[in-house]
Amino acid sequence: MKEASERLGVPSHTIRYYEKEGLLPFIQRDQYGNRIFEQKDLDWMALMSCFRATGMTIAALKQIVDLANQGDSTLSERKMIMENHKLELQKRQLELDKAFEAVNSKLSIYDSRLQQPDSPQMNEMRFC
């Protein structure tokens, strides 16, 4: 567990939580009950971490895992989940781009005022 945690850069309790939630259904155990992580398990956990970083819910991940366990007949359903998530990410990206532009605009105002401190003040209350 410690090695997997270090390799993935996630805390051990996160891996245990993923397992408890049914997101790691294929983790094998040795005769002493220790988890045996294969590369495919590490790859899946890394992918889940990426999905979580994008805001994907545990419920959505669980749905993907449950569908994957049913086989390739569920590929369309899994694809739909990912397409919907992608649309949500695109919407958030547009919002972030707009906010990023506002931050850059504000920095430009500050730069101008720092370079010419005696110039008339610009209205700083522009909104996104």
PDB file of C-alpha atoms in Angstrom:
ATOM      1  CA  MET A   1       0.000   0.000   0.000  1.00  0.00           C
ATOM      2  CA  LYS A   2       2.785   2.407   0.913  1.00  0.00           C
ATOM      3  CA  GLU A   3       4.608   1.813  -2.375  1.00  0.00           C
ATOM      4  CA  ALA A   4       1.433   2.304  -4.413  1.00  0.00           C
ATOM      5  CA  SER A   5       0.659   5.455  -2.464  1.00  0.00           C
ATOM      6  CA  GLU A   6       4.126   6.855  -3.132  1.00  0.00           C
ATOM      7  CA  ARG A   7       4.100   5.918  -6.817  1.00  0.00           C
ATOM      8  CA  LEU A   8       0.725   7.563  -7.350  1.00  0.00           C
ATOM      9  CA  GLY A   9       1.308  10.536  -5.082  1.00  0.00           C
ATOM     10  CA  VAL A  10      -1.955   9.920  -3.233  1.00  0.00           C
ATOM     11  CA  PRO A  11      -2.420   9.148   0.454  1.00  0.00           C
ATOM     12  CA  SER A  12      -2.985   5.526   1.496  1.00  0.00           C
ATOM     13  CA  HIS A  13      -6.364   6.454   2.952  1.00  0.00           C
ATOM     14  CA  THR A  14      -7.478   7.612  -0.516  1.00  0.00           C
ATOM     15  CA  ILE A  15      -6.647   4.201  -1.972  1.00  0.00           C
ATOM     16  CA  ARG A  16      -8.504   2.504   0.888  1.00  0.00           C
ATOM     17  CA  TYR A  17     -11.475   4.818   0.294  1.00  0.00           C
ATOM     18  CA  TYR A  18     -11.505   4.027  -3.435  1.00  0.00           C
ATOM     19  CA  GLU A  19     -11.472   0.338  -2.610  1.00  0.00           C
ATOM     20  CA  LYS A  20     -14.243   0.703  -0.023  1.00  0.00           C
ATOM     21  CA  GLU A  21     -16.381   2.563  -2.580  1.00  0.00           C
ATOM     22  CA  GLY A  22     -15.978  -0.285  -5.063  1.00  0.00           C
ATOM     23  CA  LEU A  23     -13.730   1.622  -7.452  1.00  0.00           C
ATOM     24  CA  LEU A  24     -10.965  -0.995  -7.304  1.00  0.00           C
ATOM     25  CA  PRO A  25     -12.818  -4.273  -7.772  1.00  0.00           C
ATOM     26  CA  PHE A  26      -9.867  -6.237  -9.151  1.00  0.00           C
ATOM     27  CA  ILE A  27      -7.235  -5.608  -6.483  1.00  0.00           C
ATOM     28  CA  GLN A  28      -5.761  -8.962  -5.536  1.00  0.00           C
ATOM     29  CA  ARG A  29      -4.545  -9.868  -2.051  1.00  0.00           C
ATOM     30  CA  ASP A  30      -1.802 -12.180  -0.915  1.00  0.00           C
ATOM     31  CA  GLN A  31      -2.191 -14.962   1.669  1.00  0.00           C
ATOM     32  CA  TYR A  32      -1.738 -12.371   4.460  1.00  0.00           C
ATOM     33  CA  GLY A  33      -4.423 -10.036   3.157  1.00  0.00           C
ATOM     34  CA  ASN A  34      -1.997  -7.469   1.763  1.00  0.00           C
ATOM     35  CA  ARG A  35      -3.075  -5.791  -1.442  1.00  0.00           C
ATOM     36  CA  ILE A  36      -1.142  -6.702  -4.571  1.00  0.00           C
ATOM     37  CA  PHE A  37      -1.110  -3.789  -6.987  1.00  0.00           C
ATOM     38  CA  GLU A  38      -0.484  -4.637 -10.613  1.00  0.00           C
ATOM     39  CA  GLN A  39       0.431  -1.960 -13.134  1.00  0.00           C
ATOM     40  CA  LYS A  40      -3.115  -1.932 -14.502  1.00  0.00           C
ATOM     41  CA  ASP A  41      -4.397  -1.138 -10.984  1.00  0.00           C
ATOM     42  CA  LEU A  42      -1.941   1.730 -10.616  1.00  0.00           C
ATOM     43  CA  ASP A  43      -2.868   3.026 -14.066  1.00  0.00           C
ATOM     44  CA  TRP A  44      -6.579   2.950 -13.181  1.00  0.00           C
ATOM     45  CA  MET A  45      -5.962   4.753  -9.871  1.00  0.00           C
ATOM     46  CA  ALA A  46      -3.892   7.412 -11.649  1.00  0.00           C
ATOM     47  CA  LEU A  47      -6.716   7.891 -14.151  1.00  0.00           C
ATOM     48  CA  MET A  48      -9.263   8.150 -11.335  1.00  0.00           C
ATOM     49  CA  SER A  49      -7.100  10.785  -9.656  1.00  0.00           C
ATOM     50  CA  CYS A  50      -7.128  12.769 -12.905  1.00  0.00           C
ATOM     51  CA  PHE A  51     -10.888  12.430 -13.173  1.00  0.00           C
ATOM     52  CA  ARG A  52     -11.313  13.496  -9.544  1.00  0.00           C
ATOM     53  CA  ALA A  53      -9.080  16.533 -10.181  1.00  0.00           C
ATOM     54  CA  THR A  54     -11.529  17.555 -12.915  1.00  0.00           C
ATOM     55  CA  GLY A  55     -14.434  17.345 -10.482  1.00  0.00           C
ATOM     56  CA  MET A  56     -15.825  13.973 -11.497  1.00  0.00           C
ATOM     57  CA  THR A  57     -17.834  12.559  -8.622  1.00  0.00           C
ATOM     58  CA  ILE A  58     -17.208   9.260  -6.877  1.00  0.00           C
ATOM     59  CA  ALA A  59     -20.726   8.267  -7.959  1.00  0.00           C
ATOM     60  CA  ALA A  60     -19.847   8.803 -11.633  1.00  0.00           C
ATOM     61  CA  LEU A  61     -16.624   6.827 -11.232  1.00  0.00           C
ATOM     62  CA  LYS A  62     -18.559   4.049  -9.514  1.00  0.00           C
ATOM     63  CA  GLN A  63     -21.045   4.018 -12.371  1.00  0.00           C
ATOM     64  CA  ILE A  64     -18.185   3.675 -14.884  1.00  0.00           C
ATOM     65  CA  VAL A  65     -16.662   0.809 -12.879  1.00  0.00           C
ATOM     66  CA  ASP A  66     -20.008  -0.950 -12.535  1.00  0.00           C
ATOM     67  CA  LEU A  67     -20.661  -0.624 -16.246  1.00  0.00           C
ATOM     68  CA  ALA A  68     -17.132  -1.775 -17.116  1.00  0.00           C
ATOM     69  CA  ASN A  69     -17.687  -4.886 -14.987  1.00  0.00           C
ATOM     70  CA  GLN A  70     -20.641  -5.716 -17.246  1.00  0.00           C
ATOM     71  CA  GLY A  71     -18.395  -5.832 -20.291  1.00  0.00           C
ATOM     72  CA  ASP A  72     -18.123  -4.164 -23.659  1.00  0.00           C
ATOM     73  CA  SER A  73     -21.889  -4.054 -24.120  1.00  0.00           C
ATOM     74  CA  THR A  74     -21.815  -0.957 -21.878  1.00  0.00           C
ATOM     75  CA  LEU A  75     -19.224   0.982 -23.897  1.00  0.00           C
ATOM     76  CA  SER A  76     -21.865   3.399 -25.224  1.00  0.00           C
ATOM     77  CA  GLU A  77     -23.081   4.190 -21.721  1.00  0.00           C
ATOM     78  CA  ARG A  78     -19.538   4.754 -20.461  1.00  0.00           C
ATOM     79  CA  LYS A  79     -18.804   6.946 -23.457  1.00  0.00           C
ATOM     80  CA  MET A  80     -21.909   9.019 -22.706  1.00  0.00           C
ATOM     81  CA  ILE A  81     -20.756   9.591 -19.126  1.00  0.00           C
ATOM     82  CA  MET A  82     -17.374  10.759 -20.385  1.00  0.00           C
ATOM     83  CA  GLU A  83     -18.907  12.986 -23.078  1.00  0.00           C
ATOM     84  CA  ASN A  84     -21.176  14.638 -20.514  1.00  0.00           C
ATOM     85  CA  HIS A  85     -18.205  15.174 -18.225  1.00  0.00           C
ATOM     86  CA  LYS A  86     -16.224  16.640 -21.106  1.00  0.00           C
ATOM     87  CA  LEU A  87     -19.026  19.132 -21.825  1.00  0.00           C
ATOM     88  CA  GLU A  88     -19.003  20.155 -18.176  1.00  0.00           C
ATOM     89  CA  LEU A  89     -15.223  20.607 -18.310  1.00  0.00           C
ATOM     90  CA  GLN A  90     -15.507  22.738 -21.438  1.00  0.00           C
ATOM     91  CA  LYS A  91     -18.051  24.957 -19.692  1.00  0.00           C
ATOM     92  CA  ARG A  92     -15.757  25.321 -16.672  1.00  0.00           C
ATOM     93  CA  GLN A  93     -12.798  26.007 -18.970  1.00  0.00           C
ATOM     94  CA  LEU A  94     -14.652  28.908 -20.593  1.00  0.00           C
ATOM     95  CA  GLU A  95     -15.433  30.318 -17.151  1.00  0.00           C
ATOM     96  CA  LEU A  96     -11.784  29.935 -16.124  1.00  0.00           C
ATOM     97  CA  ASP A  97     -10.592  31.557 -19.362  1.00  0.00           C
ATOM     98  CA  LYS A  98     -12.841  34.535 -18.679  1.00  0.00           C
ATOM     99  CA  ALA A  99     -11.597  34.809 -15.102  1.00  0.00           C
ATOM    100  CA  PHE A 100      -7.987  34.461 -16.276  1.00  0.00           C
ATOM    101  CA  GLU A 101      -8.548  37.312 -18.709  1.00  0.00           C
ATOM    102  CA  ALA A 102      -9.946  39.467 -15.889  1.00  0.00           C
ATOM    103  CA  VAL A 103      -6.882  38.749 -13.732  1.00  0.00           C
ATOM    104  CA  ASN A 104      -4.552  39.673 -16.594  1.00  0.00           C
ATOM    105  CA  SER A 105      -6.511  42.859 -17.196  1.00  0.00           C
ATOM    106  CA  LYS A 106      -6.215  43.799 -13.540  1.00  0.00           C
ATOM    107  CA  LEU A 107      -2.474  43.095 -13.600  1.00  0.00           C
ATOM    108  CA  SER A 108      -2.111  45.356 -16.643  1.00  0.00           C
ATOM    109  CA  ILE A 109      -3.866  48.159 -14.774  1.00  0.00           C
ATOM    110  CA  TYR A 110      -1.545  47.698 -11.805  1.00  0.00           C
ATOM    111  CA  ASP A 111       1.519  47.650 -14.070  1.00  0.00           C
ATOM    112  CA  SER A 112       0.398  50.879 -15.763  1.00  0.00           C
ATOM    113  CA  ARG A 113      -0.257  52.602 -12.468  1.00  0.00           C
ATOM    114  CA  LEU A 114       3.056  51.443 -11.016  1.00  0.00           C
ATOM    115  CA  GLN A 115       4.915  52.763 -14.066  1.00  0.00           C
ATOM    116  CA  GLN A 116       3.033  56.085 -14.064  1.00  0.00           C
ATOM    117  CA  PRO A 117       1.994  56.723 -10.456  1.00  0.00           C
ATOM    118  CA  ASP A 118       0.865  60.295 -11.140  1.00  0.00           C
ATOM    119  CA  SER A 119      -1.577  59.407 -13.937  1.00  0.00           C
ATOM    120  CA  PRO A 120      -5.333  59.627 -13.266  1.00  0.00           C
ATOM    121  CA  GLN A 121      -6.728  56.511 -11.678  1.00  0.00           C
ATOM    122  CA  MET A 122      -8.639  54.126 -13.900  1.00  0.00           C
ATOM    123  CA  ASN A 123     -11.852  52.548 -12.761  1.00  0.00           C
ATOM    124  CA  GLU A 124     -10.774  49.304 -11.116  1.00  0.00           C
ATOM    125  CA  MET A 125     -14.253  47.967 -10.622  1.00  0.00           C
ATOM    126  CA  ARG A 126     -14.560  46.181 -13.951  1.00  0.00           C
ATOM    127  CA  PHE A 127     -16.189  42.788 -13.546  1.00  0.00           C
ATOM    128  CA  CYS A 128     -15.805  39.492 -15.336  1.00  0.00           C
TER     129      CYS A 128
END
